[in-house]
Every structure is written in C-alpha cells, then in structure tokens.
Coordinates of C-alpha atoms in Angstrom, one line a residue:
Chain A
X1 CA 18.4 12.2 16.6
X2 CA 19.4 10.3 13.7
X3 CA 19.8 12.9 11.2
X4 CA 21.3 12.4 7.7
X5 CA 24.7 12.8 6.7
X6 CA 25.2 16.2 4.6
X7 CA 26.0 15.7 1.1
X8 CA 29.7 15.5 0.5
X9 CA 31.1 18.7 -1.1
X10 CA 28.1 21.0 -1.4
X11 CA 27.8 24.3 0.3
X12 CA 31.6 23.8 1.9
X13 CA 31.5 27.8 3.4
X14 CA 28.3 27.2 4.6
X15 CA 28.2 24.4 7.0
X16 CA 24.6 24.1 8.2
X17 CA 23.7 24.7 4.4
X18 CA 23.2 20.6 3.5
X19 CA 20.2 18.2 3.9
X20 CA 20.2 18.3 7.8
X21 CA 17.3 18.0 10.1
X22 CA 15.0 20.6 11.2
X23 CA 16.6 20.6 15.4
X24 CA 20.1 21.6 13.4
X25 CA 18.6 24.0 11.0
X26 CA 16.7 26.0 13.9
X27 CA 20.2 25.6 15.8
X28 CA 22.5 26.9 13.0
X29 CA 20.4 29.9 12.1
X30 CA 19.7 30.4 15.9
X31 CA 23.7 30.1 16.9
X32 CA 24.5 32.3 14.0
X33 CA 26.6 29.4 12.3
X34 CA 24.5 29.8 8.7
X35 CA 22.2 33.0 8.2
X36 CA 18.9 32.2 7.1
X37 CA 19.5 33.8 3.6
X38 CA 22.7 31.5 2.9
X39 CA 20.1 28.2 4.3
X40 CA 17.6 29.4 2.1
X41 CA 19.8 29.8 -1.0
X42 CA 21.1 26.8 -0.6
X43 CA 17.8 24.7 -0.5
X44 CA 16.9 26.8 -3.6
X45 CA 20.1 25.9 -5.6
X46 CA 19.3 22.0 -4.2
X47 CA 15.7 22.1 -5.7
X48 CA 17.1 23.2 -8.9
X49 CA 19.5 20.7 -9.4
X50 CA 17.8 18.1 -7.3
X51 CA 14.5 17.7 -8.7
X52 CA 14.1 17.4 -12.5
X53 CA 15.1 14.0 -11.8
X54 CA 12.5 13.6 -9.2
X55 CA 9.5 15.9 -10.0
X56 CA 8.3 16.7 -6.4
X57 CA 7.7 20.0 -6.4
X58 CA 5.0 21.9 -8.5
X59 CA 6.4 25.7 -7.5
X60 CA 9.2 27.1 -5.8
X61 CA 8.7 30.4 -3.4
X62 CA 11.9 31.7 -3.9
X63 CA 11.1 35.2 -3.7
X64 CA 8.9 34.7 -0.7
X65 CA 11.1 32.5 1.2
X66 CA 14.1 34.8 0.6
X67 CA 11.7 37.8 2.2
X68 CA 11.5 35.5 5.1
X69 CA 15.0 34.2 5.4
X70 CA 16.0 38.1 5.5
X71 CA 13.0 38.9 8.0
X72 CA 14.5 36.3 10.5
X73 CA 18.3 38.1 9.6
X74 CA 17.3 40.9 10.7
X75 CA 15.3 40.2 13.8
X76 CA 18.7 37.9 15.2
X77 CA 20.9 41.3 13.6
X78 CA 19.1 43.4 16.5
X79 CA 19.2 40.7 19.6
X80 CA 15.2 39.4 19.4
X81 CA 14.8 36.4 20.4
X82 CA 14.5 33.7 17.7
X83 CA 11.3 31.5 17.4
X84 CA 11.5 27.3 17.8
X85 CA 11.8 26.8 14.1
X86 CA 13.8 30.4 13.0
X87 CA 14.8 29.6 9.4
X88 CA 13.8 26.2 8.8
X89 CA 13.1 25.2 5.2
X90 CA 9.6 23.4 4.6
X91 CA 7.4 22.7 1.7
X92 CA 3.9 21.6 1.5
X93 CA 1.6 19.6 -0.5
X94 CA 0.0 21.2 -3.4
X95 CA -3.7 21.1 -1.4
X96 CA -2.7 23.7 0.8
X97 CA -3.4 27.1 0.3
X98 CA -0.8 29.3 -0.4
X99 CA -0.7 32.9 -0.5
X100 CA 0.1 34.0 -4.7
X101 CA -0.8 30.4 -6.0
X102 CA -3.6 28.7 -7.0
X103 CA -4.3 25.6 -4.7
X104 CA -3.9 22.7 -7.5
X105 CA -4.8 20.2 -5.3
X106 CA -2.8 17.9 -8.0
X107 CA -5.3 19.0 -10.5
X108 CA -4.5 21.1 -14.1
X109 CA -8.4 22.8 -13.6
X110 CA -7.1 24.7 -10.8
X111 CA -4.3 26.3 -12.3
X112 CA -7.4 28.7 -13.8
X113 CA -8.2 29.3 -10.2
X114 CA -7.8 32.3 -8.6
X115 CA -4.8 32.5 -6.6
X116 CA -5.1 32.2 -2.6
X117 CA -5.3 35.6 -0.9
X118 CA -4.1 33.9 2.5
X119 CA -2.4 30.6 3.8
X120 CA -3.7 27.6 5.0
X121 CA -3.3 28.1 9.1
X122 CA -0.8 24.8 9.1
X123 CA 1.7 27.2 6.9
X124 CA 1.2 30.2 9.0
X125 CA 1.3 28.1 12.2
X126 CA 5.0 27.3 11.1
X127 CA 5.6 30.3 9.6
X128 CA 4.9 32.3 13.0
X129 CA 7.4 29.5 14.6
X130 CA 9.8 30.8 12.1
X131 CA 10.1 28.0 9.1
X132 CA 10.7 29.5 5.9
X133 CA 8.2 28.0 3.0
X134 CA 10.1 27.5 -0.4
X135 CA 7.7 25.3 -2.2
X136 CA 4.4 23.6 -2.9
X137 CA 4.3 19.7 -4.0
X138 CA 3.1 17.3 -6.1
X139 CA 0.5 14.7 -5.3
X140 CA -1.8 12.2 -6.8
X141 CA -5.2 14.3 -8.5
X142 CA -7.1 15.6 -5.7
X143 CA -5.4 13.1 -3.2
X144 CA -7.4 10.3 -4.5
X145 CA -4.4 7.5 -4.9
X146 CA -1.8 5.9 -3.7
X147 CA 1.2 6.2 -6.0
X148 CA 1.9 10.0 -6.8
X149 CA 1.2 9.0 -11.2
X150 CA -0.2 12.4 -11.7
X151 CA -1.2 12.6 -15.3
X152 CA -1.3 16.5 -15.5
X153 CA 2.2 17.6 -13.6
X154 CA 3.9 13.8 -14.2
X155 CA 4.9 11.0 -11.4
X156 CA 6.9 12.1 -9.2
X157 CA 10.0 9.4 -8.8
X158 CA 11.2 8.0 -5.9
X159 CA 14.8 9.3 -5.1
X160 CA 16.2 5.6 -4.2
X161 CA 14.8 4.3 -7.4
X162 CA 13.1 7.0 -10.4
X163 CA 11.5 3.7 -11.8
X164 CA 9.8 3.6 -8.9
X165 CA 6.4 5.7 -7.6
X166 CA 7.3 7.5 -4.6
X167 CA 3.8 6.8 -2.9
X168 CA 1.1 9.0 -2.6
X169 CA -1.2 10.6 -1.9
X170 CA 1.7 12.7 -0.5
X171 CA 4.3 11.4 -3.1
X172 CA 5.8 15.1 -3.5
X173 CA 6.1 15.5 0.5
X174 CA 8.0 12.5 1.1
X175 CA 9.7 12.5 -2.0
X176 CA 11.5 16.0 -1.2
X177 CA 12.3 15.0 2.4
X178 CA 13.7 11.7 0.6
X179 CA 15.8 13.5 -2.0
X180 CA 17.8 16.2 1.1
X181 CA 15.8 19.1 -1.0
X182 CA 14.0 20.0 2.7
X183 CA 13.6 18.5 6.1
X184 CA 10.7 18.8 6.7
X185 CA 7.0 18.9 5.0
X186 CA 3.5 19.0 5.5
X187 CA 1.0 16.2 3.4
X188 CA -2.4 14.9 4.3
X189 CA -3.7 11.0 5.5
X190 CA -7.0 10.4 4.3
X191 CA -6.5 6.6 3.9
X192 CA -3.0 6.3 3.9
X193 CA -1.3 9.4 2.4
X194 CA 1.2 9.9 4.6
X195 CA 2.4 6.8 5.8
X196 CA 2.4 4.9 2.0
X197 CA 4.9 7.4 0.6
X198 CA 6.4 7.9 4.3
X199 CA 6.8 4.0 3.7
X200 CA 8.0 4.0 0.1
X201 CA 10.8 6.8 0.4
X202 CA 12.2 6.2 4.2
X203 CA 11.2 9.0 5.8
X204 CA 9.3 9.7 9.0
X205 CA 5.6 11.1 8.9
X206 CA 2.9 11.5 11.2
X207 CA -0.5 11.7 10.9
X208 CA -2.4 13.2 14.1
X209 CA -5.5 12.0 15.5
X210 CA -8.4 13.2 13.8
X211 CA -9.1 16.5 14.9
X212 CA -6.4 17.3 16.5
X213 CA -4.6 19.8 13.4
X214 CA -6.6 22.2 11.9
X215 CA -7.2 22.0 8.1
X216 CA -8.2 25.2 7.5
X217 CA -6.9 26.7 4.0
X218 CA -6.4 22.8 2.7
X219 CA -8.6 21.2 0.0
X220 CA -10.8 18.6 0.7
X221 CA -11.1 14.9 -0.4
X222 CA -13.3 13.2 2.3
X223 CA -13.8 16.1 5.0
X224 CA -14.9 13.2 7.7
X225 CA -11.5 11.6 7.4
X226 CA -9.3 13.8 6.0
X227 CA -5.9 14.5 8.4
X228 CA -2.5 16.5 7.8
X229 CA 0.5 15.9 9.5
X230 CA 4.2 16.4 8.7
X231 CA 7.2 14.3 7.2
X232 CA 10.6 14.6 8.3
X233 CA 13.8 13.2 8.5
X234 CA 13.8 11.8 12.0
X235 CA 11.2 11.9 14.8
X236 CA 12.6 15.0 16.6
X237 CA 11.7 16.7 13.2
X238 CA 8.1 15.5 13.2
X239 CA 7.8 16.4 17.1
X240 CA 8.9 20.2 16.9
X241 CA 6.4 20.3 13.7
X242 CA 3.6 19.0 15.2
X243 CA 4.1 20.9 18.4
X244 CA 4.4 24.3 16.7
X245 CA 1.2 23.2 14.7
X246 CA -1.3 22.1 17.2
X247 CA -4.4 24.3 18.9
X248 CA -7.9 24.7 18.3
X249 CA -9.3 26.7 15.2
X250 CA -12.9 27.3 14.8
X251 CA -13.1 28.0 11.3
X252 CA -12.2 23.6 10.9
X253 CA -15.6 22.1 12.9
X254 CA -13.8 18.9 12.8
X255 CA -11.2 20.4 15.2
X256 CA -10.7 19.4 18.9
X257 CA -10.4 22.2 20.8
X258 CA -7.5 20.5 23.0
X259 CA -5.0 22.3 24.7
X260 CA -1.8 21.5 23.2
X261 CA 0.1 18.1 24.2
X262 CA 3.7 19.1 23.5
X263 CA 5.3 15.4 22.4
X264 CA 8.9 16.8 22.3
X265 CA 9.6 16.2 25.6
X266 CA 8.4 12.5 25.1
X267 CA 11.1 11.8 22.8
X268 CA 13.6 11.2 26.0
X269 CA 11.2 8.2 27.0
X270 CA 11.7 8.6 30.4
X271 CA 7.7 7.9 30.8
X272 CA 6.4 4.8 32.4
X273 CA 6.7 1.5 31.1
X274 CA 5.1 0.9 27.8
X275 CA 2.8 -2.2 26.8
X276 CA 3.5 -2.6 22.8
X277 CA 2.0 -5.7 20.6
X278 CA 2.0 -6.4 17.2
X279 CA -0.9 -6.1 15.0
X280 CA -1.8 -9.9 13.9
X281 CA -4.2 -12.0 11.9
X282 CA -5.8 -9.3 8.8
X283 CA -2.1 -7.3 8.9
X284 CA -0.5 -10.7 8.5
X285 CA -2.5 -12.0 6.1
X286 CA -1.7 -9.5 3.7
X287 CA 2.2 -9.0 4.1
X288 CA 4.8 -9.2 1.7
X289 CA 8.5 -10.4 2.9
X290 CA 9.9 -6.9 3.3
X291 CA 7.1 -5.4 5.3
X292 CA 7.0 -8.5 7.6
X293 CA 11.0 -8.0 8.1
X294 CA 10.7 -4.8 8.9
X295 CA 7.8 -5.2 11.5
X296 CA 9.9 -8.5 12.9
X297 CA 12.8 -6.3 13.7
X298 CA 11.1 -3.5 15.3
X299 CA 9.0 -5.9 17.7
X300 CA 12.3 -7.8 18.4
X301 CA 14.2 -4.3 18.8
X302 CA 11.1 -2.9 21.4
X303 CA 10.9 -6.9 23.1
X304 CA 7.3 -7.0 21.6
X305 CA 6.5 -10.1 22.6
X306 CA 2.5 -10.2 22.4
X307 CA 0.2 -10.5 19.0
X308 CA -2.8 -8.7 18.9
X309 CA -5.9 -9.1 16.1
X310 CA -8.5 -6.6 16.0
X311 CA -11.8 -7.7 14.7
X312 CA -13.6 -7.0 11.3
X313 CA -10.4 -5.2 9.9
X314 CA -11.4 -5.5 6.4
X315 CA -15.0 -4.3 7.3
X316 CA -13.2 -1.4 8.7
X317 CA -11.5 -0.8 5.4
X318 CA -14.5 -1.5 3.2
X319 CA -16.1 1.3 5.4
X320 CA -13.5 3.6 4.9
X321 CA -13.7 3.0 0.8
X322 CA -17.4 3.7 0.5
X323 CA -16.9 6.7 2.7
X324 CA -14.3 7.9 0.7
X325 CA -16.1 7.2 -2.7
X326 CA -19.0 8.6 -1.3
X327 CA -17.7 11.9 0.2
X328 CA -15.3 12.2 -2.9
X329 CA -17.6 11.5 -5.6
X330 CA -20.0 14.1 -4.4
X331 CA -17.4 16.8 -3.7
X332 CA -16.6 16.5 -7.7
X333 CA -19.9 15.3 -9.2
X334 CA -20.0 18.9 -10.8
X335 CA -16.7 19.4 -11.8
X336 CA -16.7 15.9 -13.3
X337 CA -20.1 16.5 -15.4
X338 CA -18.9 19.8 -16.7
X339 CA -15.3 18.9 -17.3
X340 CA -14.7 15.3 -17.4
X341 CA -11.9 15.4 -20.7
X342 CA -9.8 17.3 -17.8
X343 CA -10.2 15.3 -14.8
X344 CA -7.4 12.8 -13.9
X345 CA -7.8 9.9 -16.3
X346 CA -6.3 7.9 -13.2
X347 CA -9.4 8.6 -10.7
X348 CA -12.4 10.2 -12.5
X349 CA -14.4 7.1 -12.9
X350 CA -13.7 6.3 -9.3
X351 CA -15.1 9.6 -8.4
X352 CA -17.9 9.2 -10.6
X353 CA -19.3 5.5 -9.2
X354 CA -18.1 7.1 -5.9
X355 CA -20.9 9.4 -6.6
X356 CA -23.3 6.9 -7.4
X357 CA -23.4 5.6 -3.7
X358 CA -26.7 4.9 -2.1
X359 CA -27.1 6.3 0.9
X360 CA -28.0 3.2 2.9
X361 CA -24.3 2.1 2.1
X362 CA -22.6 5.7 3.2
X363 CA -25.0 5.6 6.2
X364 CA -23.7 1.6 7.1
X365 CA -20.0 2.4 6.6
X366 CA -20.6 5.0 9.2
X367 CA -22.0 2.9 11.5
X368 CA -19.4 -0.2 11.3
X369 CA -16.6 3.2 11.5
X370 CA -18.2 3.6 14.6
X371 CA -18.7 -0.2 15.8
X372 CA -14.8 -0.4 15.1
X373 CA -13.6 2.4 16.6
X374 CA -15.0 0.9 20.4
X375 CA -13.9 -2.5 19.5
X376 CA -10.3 -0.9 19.4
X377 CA -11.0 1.7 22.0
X378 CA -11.1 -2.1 23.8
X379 CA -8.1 -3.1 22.9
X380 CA -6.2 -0.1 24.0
X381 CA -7.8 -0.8 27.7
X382 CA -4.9 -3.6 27.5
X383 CA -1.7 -1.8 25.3
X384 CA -0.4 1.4 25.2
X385 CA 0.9 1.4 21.4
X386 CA 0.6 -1.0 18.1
X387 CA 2.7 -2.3 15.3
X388 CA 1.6 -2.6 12.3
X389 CA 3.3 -2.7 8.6
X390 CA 3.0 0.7 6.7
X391 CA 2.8 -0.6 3.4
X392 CA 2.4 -4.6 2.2
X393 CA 5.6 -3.9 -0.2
X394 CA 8.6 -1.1 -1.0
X395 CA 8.0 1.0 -3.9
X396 CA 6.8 -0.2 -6.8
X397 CA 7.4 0.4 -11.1
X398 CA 6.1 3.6 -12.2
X399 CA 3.0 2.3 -14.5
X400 CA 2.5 -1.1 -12.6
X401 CA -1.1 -1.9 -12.6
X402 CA -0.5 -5.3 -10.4
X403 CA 0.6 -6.8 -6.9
X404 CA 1.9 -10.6 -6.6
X405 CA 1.3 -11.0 -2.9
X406 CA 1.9 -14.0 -1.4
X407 CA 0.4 -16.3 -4.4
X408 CA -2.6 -13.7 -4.8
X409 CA -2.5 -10.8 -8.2
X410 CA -4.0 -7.7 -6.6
X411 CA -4.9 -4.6 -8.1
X412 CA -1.6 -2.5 -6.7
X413 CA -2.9 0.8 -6.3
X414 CA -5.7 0.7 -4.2
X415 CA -3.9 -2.2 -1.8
X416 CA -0.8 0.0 -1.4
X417 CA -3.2 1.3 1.5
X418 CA -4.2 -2.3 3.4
X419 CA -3.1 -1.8 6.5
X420 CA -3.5 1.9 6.6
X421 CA -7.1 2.9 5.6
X422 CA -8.4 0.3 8.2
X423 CA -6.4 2.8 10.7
X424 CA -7.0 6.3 9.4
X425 CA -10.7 4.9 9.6
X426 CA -11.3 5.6 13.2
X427 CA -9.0 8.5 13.4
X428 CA -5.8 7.2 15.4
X429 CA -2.6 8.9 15.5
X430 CA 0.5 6.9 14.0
X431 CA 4.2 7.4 13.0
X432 CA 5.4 6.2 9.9
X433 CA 8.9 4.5 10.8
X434 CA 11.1 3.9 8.3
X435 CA 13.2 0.8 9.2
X436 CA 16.9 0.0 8.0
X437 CA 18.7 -3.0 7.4
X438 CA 15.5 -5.2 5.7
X439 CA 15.4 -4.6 2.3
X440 CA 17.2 -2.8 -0.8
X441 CA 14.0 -0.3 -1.0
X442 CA 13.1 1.6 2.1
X443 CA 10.0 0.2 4.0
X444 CA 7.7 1.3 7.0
X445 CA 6.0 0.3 10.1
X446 CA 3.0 2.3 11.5
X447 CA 3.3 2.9 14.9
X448 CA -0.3 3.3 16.7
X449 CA -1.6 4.5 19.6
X450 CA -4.8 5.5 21.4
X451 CA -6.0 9.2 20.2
X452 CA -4.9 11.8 21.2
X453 CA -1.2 10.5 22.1
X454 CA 0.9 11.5 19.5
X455 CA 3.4 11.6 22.0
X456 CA 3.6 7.6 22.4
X457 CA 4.1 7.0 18.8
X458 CA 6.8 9.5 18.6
X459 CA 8.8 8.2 21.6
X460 CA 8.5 4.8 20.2
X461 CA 9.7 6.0 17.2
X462 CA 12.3 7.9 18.8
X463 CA 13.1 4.5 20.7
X464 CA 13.4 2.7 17.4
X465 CA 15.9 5.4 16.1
X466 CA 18.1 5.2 18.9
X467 CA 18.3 1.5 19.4
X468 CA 19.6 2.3 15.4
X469 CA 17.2 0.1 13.6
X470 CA 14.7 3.1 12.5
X471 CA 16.6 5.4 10.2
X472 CA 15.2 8.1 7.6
X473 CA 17.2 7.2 3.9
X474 CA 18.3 10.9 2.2
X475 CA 19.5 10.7 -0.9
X476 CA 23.5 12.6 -1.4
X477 CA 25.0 14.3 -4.0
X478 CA 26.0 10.5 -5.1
X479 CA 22.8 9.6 -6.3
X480 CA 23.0 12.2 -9.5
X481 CA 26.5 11.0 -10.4
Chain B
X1 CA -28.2 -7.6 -7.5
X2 CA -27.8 -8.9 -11.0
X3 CA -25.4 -7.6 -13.6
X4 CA -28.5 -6.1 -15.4
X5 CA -29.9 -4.9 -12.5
X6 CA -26.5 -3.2 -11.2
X7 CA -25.9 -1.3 -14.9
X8 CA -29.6 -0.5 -14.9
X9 CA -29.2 0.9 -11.4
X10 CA -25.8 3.2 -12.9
X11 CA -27.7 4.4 -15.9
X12 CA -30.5 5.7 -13.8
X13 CA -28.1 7.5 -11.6
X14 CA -26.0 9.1 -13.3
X15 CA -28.8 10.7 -15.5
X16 CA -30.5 11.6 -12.0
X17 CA -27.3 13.3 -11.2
X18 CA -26.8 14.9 -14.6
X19 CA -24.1 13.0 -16.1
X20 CA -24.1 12.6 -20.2
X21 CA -21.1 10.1 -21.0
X22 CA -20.5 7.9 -23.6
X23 CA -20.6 3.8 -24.0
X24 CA -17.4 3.2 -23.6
X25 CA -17.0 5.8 -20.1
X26 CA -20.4 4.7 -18.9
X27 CA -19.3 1.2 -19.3
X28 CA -16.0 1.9 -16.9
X29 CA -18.4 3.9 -14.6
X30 CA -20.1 0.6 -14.0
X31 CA -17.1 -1.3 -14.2
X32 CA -15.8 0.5 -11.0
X33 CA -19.2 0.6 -9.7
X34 CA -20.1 -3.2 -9.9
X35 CA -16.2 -3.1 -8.4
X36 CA -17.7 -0.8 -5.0
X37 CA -20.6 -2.9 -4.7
X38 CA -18.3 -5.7 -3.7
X39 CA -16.5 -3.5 -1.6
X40 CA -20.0 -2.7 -0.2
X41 CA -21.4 -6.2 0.6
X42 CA -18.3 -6.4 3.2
X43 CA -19.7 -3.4 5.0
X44 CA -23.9 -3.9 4.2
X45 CA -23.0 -7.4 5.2
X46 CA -22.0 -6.7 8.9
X47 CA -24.5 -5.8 11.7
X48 CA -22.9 -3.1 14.6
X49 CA -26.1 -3.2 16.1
X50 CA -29.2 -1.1 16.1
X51 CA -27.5 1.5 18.6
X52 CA -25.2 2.3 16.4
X53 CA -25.7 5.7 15.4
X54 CA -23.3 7.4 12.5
X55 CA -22.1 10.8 13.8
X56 CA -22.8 13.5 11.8
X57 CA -19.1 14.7 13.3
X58 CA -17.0 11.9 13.9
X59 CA -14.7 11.7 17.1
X60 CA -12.0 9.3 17.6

C-alpha cells in the first residue's frame, strides 16, 4: 500500500523507527529489523516533539507501552510466534476506557473520575493482536461536534495547517495519524466523527456497520448510533485493524453476533466485478469545489459512470439530529443541571434543548431512520458500492463560526457533517478516502456500501490507492522547520 | 407553534426536568431549541407510513 515516506533524518540506526504504516511496523518488529522497544521509543520521542504544535493527544502511556514493547521482545527473544499486529504503535480517542486513566470523554468533569480498572474491549482486542497503546486523544466535549475546539484541553490543529480545526469528533485520532506520531488509531462515527476529521487531515478511517464492533469500555453519546472504527495511513492499515477487532461481545446489545468477515484479503480485488455510482441530487447540492474535485476524480479513476439520488436525504439527516439531541441531551440532563459552569461552553445548550425533545419527535425520527434505511436497502438491489463527498469543504479556521457555500452562509459546524450523518443514520459501513492532487488542503470521499461489507469499501479504497489518486498526507520532519 | 408558544413550551420543560438557569442561558436554551424545532418539522413533516415501527434496537 501507499504508505508514507519516513521522515528524513530521524531515527537513522533504527530503520523501521519513522512514521510507517501498521503492515511495516508488524513486519519490522516480526523480521527483527527494529525491536519493539526501539519502535516504541521512537513514537514516544515523536509525540514529544511532534505534538505541542498539534495538541492531539491528552496522555501518553509511556510506561505501559514500554511494558508491552518489552513483553513482545521477549516473546520473539525465545522463538513464539509473533501475533498480526506484534509491536504496532496505536492511540485511541479519549472516550475509551483505558486501564490507569480516567475516561475524559473530552470533558475536564471527568478528570475527577475514578480511573478505569480495565480497557475498553477495542484496546484489548488489538492489544491481544499485539499493538502497543502509547496514548489517549483529544476530541470535541463528549463527541458532540465536528471540529475538535475543545475548550477544556484546547483545539487540536490540523498538521497541514495549525490555523486550521483538524475535524472532529475524532480530531485527536486523525490528527496523530496526520502528524507521523502513530499509524494507526481508533475514534468513534456517530454522525460523522470519523470521516470529517478522516476528511480534514488526509488520512484513511472506517466506520463499520452498526453493530458490527463492539463498544464496550467506550463512552456514550447516542447509544442507538454510536460506531468506532479505526484511522490509518492507508487501507491495508484500516483492514488488519478492523480484522483484529471484529467478533461478537455480549456485554454491547447493539452488537451483531457475526462471525468475522476478514476484509484483508479483499484488498487484492480479485472479486467479481463491481457496480459503483455516485451519490447525486442532496450530495450535489451541497458541495463545495474541492469536495466535488475530489469525488470527480475518484468516479473517473473507478469509470463511475452512473448517478444515483436517494430519496428524503435531508429527512434522513434531520432524523439523525433529533436522535442525537434527544439521546444526548438525556444522557447529560443531570450532569448539565448540577454542573452547567463546567460543561463545554461549545455544546451544553445543544445538550440541554437536546433534552427538551418531545417524544413524538424522537419516536418520528426513528421511524423515517427506518423508512430510509429500506429505501436504500433498494438501492443497493442495483450497486454494489457508493460515492459520496466526506466533507462539503477542507479544513477550516480554528474559531470560524461560518460556511460560504455555493452563494448560501451556513452555520459551519454542524454542516461539516452533510453528507455524513444522513449515512451513519442507517448504520452503513464507509471508508474515508483521502484523495490527492485536488486541492492545497487534504479532502475525502466516503466510500459506501451495503452493511455488513466492509470489505467492498476497503477494496475500493485499496483500488483508488493503487490507481495513485487516493493517498493518506503525513506530515515530515519538514513541517516543524 | 408561535414564538411565545415555543419559549413557553422551553420554560415549562426545563423546570419539569429540573433545570434553574438564568435569562440570558435560558434564552440560548430556546434559541437552539426554536433552532431543533426547524430541524424537527423536516422529520414531523414526513409520513413513512403507519407500519413503520421504530426499533427499540436498530439493525442496519
């Protein structure tokens, strides 16, 4: 796969020690080229010098990732056999639980939480395949936004421009993919919080169907459409991820219990033929220049030839608000009327109407979820996979309040996620893609496909990569100079 | 709904639900309220039919 260059001139005695993908990490560590110590060590230094000018991460697990870095060491010091992922660096977003820290969930009022006692069972699912955690990230307040402006731990910058917002919910995920400090990380999608930042900072992300990875150990923000799902620096890193991830878990009732559906294999695409069209009418409507570049030249790359418009999109999306303010507002009513002076200033009065909902609206958003959800289950009767833009522009000004789009001011935040919530709605699984060659700032497509096949939208994301228009941007050593 | 009737609506609620603010918060609170009920109208507005049943746990 496309992996990124290292940076020029760091770690020269250790040569698997720079921002490489997770297939070359596992294969240094596993060939013996780079111990897991000296990998580790080095993504710790990176951090350190890497990211006070980028503010993704909220706490480093030095000590703990060094214990595990040793751990794999040994095990390869007396011949056992390494597993997939043997030494691989990840972080995760600051919702996760984490053994020793108090799940922030982007939020100062949990840092007087007690700590976690055990990890969430994405981190030990990885960890048992042998990736080493050495951080947790920053995100927007109880992943309620779109831009990463966190008013308690500060924005987190995008690497290819620190005026910029790095996206969010998951801004501290894709933002340390973005910046070489790890290869691979683990966010949530509730209405668009993986793809937006996946968009924003040029790097790959998934979000699985809903219900397909457990999110046990995670905090909530709308349990009936929360997802998590990795980022990574190419769609070989998202694959071995997801694949080490999936399986059942009871203790999540949203959980399939689906045998696993390795998608590795599917990156070859050797599979049959398949039928691809564009996303059309709503998805157009609301396009900026860069975004519609970018889906242009993947359709032309794949020989999409064929637009498709699925009805009552924007219903979809209003559904998916109400839901969310619904769900959300309720899940913090009591926080918010006990300790409203330290609730994000960005979202608490969002929560707060959220929690005002009438039912009969919650109960109708549900239903036109559902009415949507077969309408589209129609449409994939007739196409295997759809295009869609990830995000209606590239990143942003930190502190911009407003979105120009196509002779129309918009409230920016909220319409970061357009042609993303209307998706995460009804639970289907799509790549984030970042596409090269269209604009100064990175920008995505969302690649879509029927649930359950993750695989599709990673071999067409795979496809993209090798035809050499789909391309993760890293950030070198050049970018501090 | 009326402007008058949507702030009276607000006021109601959030003392149902226990929440004390003051002018100026309450008056964002129905602000992003009045803000959701247009939101709202797109999805009260539609019809999916009376078969339609909202799943208690939703599978794609």
């Amino acid at each position: 796969m496309n992996g990124p260059d290292r940076a020029a001139g760091e770690d020269r005695s250790a040569p698997a020690t720079g921002p490489v993908d997770v297939a070359a990490c596992a294969r240094a560590v596993a060939q013996g080229s780079v111990s897991a110590r000296s990998l580790t060590e080095a993504v710790i230094r990176r951090i350190a010098r890497r990211d006070p000018h980028i503010n993704a991460f909220t706490a480093v697990t030095a000590e703990r990732a060094l214990r595990k870095a040793d751990a794999i060491d040994a095990a390869r010091a007396r011949g056992a056999a390494l597993p997939p992922l043997a030494g691989v660096p990840f972080a995760v977003k600051n919702l996760f639980d984490v053994a020793g820290l108090p799940t922030l969930a982007g939020s100062r009022l949990h840092e007087r939480r007690a700590p976690a006692t055990v990890d969430a069972v994405l981190v030990s699912r990885l960890e048992a395949a042998g990736a080493v955690l050495v951080g947790a990230l920053n995100m927007d307040a109880y992943a309620y936004g779109f831009t990463t402006e966190n008013t308690g731990y500060g924005p987190t910058r995008n690497p290819h421009d620190r005026a910029r917002v790095a996206g969010g919910s998951s801004g501290g995920s894709a933002a340390a993919v973005a910046a070489g400090m790890v290869p691979l990380t683990l966010g949530s999608d509730t209405n668009g919080s993986i793809r937006v930042p996946s968009s924003l900072c040029g790097v790959f992300g998934l979000k699985p169907t809903y219900g397909r990875l457990p999110r046990t150990g995670s905090y909530p923000f709308v349990a009936s459409l929360d997802h998590l799902g990795p980022f990574g620096t190419c769609a070989e890193d998202l694959a071995l991820a997801y694949d080490a991830m999936q399986g059942p878990d009871p203790a999540d009732p949203a959980c399939a219990g689906r045998p696993l559906a390795e998608t590795l294999p599917a990156l070859a695409d050797d599979g049959p033929p398949l039928r691809i069209a564009r996303l059309g009418g709503y998805f157009d409507d609301w396009i900026g220049d860069e975004a519609r570049a970018a889906v242009e030249a993947a359709c032309f790359a794949l020989g999409v030839r064929d637009l498709v418009e699925l009805p009552e999109v924007a219903r979809a999306r209003a559904a998916a608000f109400v839901i969310s303010a619904s769900e959300g507002g309720t899940l913090h009513r009591e926080t918010l009327i006990r300790d409203y002076d330290g609730f994000e200033p960005h979202n608490r009065d969002r929560f707060i109407a959220g929690a005002l909902t009438p039912a009969p609206w919650y109960v109708h958003a549900q239903k036109v979820r559902a009415w949507f959800r077969d309408r589209v289950r129609e449409v994939f009767a007739h196409w295997d996979v759809l295009i869609a833009p990830a995000t209606p522009v590239p990143a942003t000004p930190i502190g911009e309040d407003w979105l120009e789009l196509r002779g129309r001011r918009l409230p920016l935040r909220p319409n970061l996620g357009a042609f993303t919530q209307p998706i995460s709605c009804i639970g289907l699984p799509v790549a984030a893609v970042p596409i090269e060659g269209v604009s100064a700032l990175p920008i995505g497509i969302q690649v879509i496909a029927r649930p359950w096949r993750e695989d599709l939208c990673l071999r067409v994301a795979a496809r993209l990569e090798r035809i050499g228009i789909a391309r993760a941007r890293i950030t070198g050593e050049d970018a501090w100079k | 709904m009326t402007d008058a009737e949507l702030e009276a609506y607000v006021n109601a609620t959030l003392a149902l639900q226990g929440f004390t603010l003051d002018d100026e918060r309450r008056a964002r609170v129905v602000a992003t309220f009045a803000r959701n009920a247009e939101i709202a109208r797109l999805v009260t507005g539609f019809d999916p039919g009376e078969l339609t049943d909202p799943a208690p746990q939703f599978v794609p």
